[in-house]
Short mmCIF file of C-alpha atoms in Angstrom, two decimals:
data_model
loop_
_atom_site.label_atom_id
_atom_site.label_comp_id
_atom_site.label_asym_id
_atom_site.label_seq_id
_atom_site.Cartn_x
_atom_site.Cartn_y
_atom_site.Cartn_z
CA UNK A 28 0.00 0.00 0.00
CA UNK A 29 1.26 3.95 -0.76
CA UNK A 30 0.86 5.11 2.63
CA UNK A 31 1.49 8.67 1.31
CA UNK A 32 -2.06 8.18 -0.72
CA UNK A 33 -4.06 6.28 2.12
CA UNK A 34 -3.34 9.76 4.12
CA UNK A 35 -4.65 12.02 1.44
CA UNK A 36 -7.52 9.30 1.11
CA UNK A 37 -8.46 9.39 4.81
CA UNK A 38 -8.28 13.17 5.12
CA UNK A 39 -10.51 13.73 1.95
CA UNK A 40 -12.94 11.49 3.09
CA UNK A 41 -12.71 12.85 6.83
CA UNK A 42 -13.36 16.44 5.32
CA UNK A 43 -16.32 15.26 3.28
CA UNK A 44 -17.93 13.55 6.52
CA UNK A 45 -17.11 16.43 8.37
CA UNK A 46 -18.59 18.82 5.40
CA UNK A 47 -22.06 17.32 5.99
CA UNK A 48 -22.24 17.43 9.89
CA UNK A 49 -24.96 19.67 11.25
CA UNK A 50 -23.93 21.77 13.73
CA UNK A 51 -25.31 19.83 16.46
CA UNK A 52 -22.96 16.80 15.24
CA UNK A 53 -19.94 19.15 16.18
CA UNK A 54 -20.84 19.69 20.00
CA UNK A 55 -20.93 16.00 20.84
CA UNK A 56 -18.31 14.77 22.97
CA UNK A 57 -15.75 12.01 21.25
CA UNK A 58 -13.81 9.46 22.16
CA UNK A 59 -11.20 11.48 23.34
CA UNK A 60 -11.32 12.30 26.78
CA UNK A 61 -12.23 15.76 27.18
CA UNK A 62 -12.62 16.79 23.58
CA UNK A 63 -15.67 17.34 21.38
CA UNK A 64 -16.07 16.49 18.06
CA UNK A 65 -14.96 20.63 17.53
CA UNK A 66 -11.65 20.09 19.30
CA UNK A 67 -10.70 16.52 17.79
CA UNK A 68 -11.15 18.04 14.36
CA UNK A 69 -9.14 20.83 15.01
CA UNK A 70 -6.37 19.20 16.47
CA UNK A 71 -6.50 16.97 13.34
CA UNK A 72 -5.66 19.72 10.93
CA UNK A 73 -3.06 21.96 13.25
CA UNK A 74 0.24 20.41 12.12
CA UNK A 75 -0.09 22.06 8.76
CA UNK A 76 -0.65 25.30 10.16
CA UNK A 77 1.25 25.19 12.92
CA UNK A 78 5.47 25.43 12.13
CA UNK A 79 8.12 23.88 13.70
CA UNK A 80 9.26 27.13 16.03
CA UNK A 81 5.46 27.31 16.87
CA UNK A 82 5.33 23.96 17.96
CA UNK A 83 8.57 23.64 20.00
CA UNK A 84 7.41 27.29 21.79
CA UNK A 85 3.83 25.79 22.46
CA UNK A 86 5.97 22.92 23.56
CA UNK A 87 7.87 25.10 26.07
CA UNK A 88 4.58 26.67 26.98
CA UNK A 89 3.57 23.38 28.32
CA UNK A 90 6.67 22.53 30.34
CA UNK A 91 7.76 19.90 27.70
CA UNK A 92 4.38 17.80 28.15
CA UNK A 93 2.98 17.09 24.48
CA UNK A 94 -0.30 15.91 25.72
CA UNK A 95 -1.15 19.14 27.90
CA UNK A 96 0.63 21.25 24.81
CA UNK A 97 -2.01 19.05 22.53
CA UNK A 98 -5.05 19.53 24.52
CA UNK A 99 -4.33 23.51 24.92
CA UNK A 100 -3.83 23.81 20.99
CA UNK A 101 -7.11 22.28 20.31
CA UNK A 102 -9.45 23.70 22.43
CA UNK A 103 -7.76 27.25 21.48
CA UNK A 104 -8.04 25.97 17.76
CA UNK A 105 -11.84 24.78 18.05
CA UNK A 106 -12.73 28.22 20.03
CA UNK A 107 -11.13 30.40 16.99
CA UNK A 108 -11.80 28.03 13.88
CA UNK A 109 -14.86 28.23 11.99
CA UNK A 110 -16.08 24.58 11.03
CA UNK A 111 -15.60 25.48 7.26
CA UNK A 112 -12.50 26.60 8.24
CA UNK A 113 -11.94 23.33 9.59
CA UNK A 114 -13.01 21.11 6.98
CA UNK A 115 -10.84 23.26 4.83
CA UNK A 116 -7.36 23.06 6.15
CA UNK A 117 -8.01 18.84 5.94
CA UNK A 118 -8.97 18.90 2.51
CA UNK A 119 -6.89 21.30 1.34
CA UNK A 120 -4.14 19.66 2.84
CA UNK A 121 -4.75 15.86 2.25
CA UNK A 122 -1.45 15.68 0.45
CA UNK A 123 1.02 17.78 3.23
CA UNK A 124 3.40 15.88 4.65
CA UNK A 125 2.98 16.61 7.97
CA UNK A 126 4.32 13.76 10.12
CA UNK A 127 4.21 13.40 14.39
CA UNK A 128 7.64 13.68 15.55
CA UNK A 129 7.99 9.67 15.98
CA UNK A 130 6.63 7.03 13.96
CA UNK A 131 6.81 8.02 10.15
CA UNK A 132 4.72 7.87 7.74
CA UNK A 133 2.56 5.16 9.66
CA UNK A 134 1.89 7.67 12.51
CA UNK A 135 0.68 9.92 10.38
CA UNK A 136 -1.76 7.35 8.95
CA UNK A 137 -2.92 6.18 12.52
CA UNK A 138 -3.27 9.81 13.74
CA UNK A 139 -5.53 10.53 11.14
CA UNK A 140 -7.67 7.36 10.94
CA UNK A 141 -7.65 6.87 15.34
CA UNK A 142 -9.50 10.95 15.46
CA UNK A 143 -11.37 9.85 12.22
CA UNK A 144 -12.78 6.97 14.01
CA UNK A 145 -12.93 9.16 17.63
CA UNK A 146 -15.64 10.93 15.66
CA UNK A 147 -17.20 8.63 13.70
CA UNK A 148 -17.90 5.82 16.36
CA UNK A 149 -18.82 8.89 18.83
CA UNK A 150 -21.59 9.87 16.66
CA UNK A 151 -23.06 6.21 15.91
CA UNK A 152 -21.66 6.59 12.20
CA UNK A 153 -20.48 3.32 10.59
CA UNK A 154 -18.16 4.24 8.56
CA UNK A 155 -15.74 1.07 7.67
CA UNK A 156 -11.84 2.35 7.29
CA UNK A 157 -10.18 0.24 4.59
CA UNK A 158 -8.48 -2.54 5.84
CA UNK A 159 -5.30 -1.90 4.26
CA UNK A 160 -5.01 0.54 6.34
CA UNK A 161 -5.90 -0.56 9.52
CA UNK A 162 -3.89 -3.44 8.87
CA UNK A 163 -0.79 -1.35 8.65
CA UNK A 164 -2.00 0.61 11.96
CA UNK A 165 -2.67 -3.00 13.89
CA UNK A 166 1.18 -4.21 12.80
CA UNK A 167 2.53 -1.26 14.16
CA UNK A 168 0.86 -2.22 17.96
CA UNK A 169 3.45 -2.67 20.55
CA UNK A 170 3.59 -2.47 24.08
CA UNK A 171 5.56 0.64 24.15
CA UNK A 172 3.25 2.13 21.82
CA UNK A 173 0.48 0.92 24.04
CA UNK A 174 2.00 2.53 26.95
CA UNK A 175 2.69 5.81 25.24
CA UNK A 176 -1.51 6.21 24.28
CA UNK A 177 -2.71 5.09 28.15
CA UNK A 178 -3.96 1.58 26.63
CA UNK A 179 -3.52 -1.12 29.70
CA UNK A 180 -2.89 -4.08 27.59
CA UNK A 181 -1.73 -7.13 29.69
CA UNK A 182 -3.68 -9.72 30.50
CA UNK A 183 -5.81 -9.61 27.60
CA UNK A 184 -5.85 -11.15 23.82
CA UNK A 185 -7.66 -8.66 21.53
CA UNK A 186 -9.00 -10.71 18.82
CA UNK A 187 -10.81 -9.60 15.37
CA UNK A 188 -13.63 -10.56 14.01
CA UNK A 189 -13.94 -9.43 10.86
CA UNK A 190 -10.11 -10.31 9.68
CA UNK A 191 -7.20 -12.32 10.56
CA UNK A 192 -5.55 -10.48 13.34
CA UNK A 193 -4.80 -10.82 17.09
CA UNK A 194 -2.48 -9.24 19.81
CA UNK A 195 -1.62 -10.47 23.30
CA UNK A 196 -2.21 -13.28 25.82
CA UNK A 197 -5.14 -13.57 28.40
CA UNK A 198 -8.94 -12.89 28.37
CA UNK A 199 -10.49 -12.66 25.41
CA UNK A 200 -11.50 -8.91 23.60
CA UNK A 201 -13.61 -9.48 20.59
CA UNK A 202 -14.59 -6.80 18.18
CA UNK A 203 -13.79 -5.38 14.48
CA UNK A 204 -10.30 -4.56 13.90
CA UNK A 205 -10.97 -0.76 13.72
CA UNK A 206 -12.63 -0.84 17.12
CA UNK A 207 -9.74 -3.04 18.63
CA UNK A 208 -7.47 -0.43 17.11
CA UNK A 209 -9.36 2.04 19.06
CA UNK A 210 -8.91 0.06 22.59
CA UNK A 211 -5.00 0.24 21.45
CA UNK A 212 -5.22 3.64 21.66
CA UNK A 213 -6.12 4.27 25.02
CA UNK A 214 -10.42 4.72 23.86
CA UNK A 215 -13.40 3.40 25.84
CA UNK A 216 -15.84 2.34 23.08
CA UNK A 217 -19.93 2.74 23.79
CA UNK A 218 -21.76 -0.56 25.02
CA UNK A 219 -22.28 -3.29 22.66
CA UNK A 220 -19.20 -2.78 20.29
CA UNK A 221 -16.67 -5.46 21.71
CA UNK A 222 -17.31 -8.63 23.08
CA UNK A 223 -14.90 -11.18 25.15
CA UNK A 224 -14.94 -11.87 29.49
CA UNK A 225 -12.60 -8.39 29.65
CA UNK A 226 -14.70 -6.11 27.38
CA UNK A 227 -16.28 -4.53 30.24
CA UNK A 228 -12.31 -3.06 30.98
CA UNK A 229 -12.42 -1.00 27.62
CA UNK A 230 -15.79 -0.51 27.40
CA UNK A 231 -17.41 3.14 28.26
CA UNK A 232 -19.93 3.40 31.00
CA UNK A 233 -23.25 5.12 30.48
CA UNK A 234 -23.96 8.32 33.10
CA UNK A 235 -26.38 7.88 35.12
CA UNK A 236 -29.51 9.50 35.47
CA UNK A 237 -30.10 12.62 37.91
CA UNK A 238 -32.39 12.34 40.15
CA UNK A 239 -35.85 14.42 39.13
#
């Protein structure tokens, strides 16, 4: 697979989900802990407008910690960013070659398609990501990788049911690839998406009510 053209595939079919959103759509929180659909959209577009020197002072900003530097840079993105705006810098970009600072080309491609699917599953869409990619996201799983997204791994075999593929030793997680991707990157997915005696560890709970 040309990883280079499953990016600029991803994005332009991110920006033409995202196009079609209502407004509402945008408000709802995602996967992400903390971020709305607004913010995980925003931070999916900010390394091509952000430049090196930008990112190492917002870096510095954030006493070296790339996930509080991350999570500031999003919300500040979402707050000033008008969805077109949004939806603009993704497709109008699809080809950069924006990369994170570790990883290559295949963290580029699992950056895009993990927030693509933070807002997708979040909002009860079913969009399928092509397997070659995932397939090239689910090699690249490793327990430092693992470690590095929150994802508590051990004791546990995740196991796919809609392709050849499985990772680990221990109780059983069942569930398609892409949302098994998902648990390897630190998500809780809604009720009813994986299967397995440990799916309850990765799975999401529902609020509760208030009382009246």
């Amino acid at each position: 697979m040309d990883i280079k053209q499953a990016i600029a595939a991803e994005r332009t079919e991110l920006a033409e989900l995202l196009e079609h959103l209502p407004e509402a759509d945008w408000q709802v929180p995602s996967l992400g802990a903390g971020w709305r659909v607004r913010e995980v959209a925003a931070h999916m577009s900010s390394g091509f407008r952000s430049s090196r020197s930008q990112v190492l002072r917002e870096l510095l900003r954030a006493r070296g910690n790339l996930h509080r530097m991350t999570d500031h840079c999003a919300r500040r993105d979402a707050a000033a960013l008008s969805t077109a705006e949004i939806v603009a810098a993704l497709r109008d970009n699809a080809h950069h070659p924006w990369k994170p600072p570790v990883g290559g080309l295949p963290a580029a491609l699992g950056h895009d398609v993990v927030h693509g699917l933070d807002i997708t599953v979040a909002l009860g869409h079913e969009r399928r990501v092509p397997e070659e990619r995932i397939r090239v996201l689910l090699d690249g799983i490793t327990p430092r990788s693992a470690k590095f997204f929150g994802a508590d791994l051990g004791g546990v075999t995740l196991q796919a049911d809609d392709l050849d593929w499985s990772y680990g030793a221990g109780a059983p997680v069942s569930g398609a690839a892409q949302d098994l991707l998902l648990v390897a990157f630190g998500r809780r997915l809604p009720p009813g998406r994986l299967g397995g005696e440990a799916a309850d560890r990765f799975t999401a709970r529902l609020a509760r009510p208030t009382a009246p």
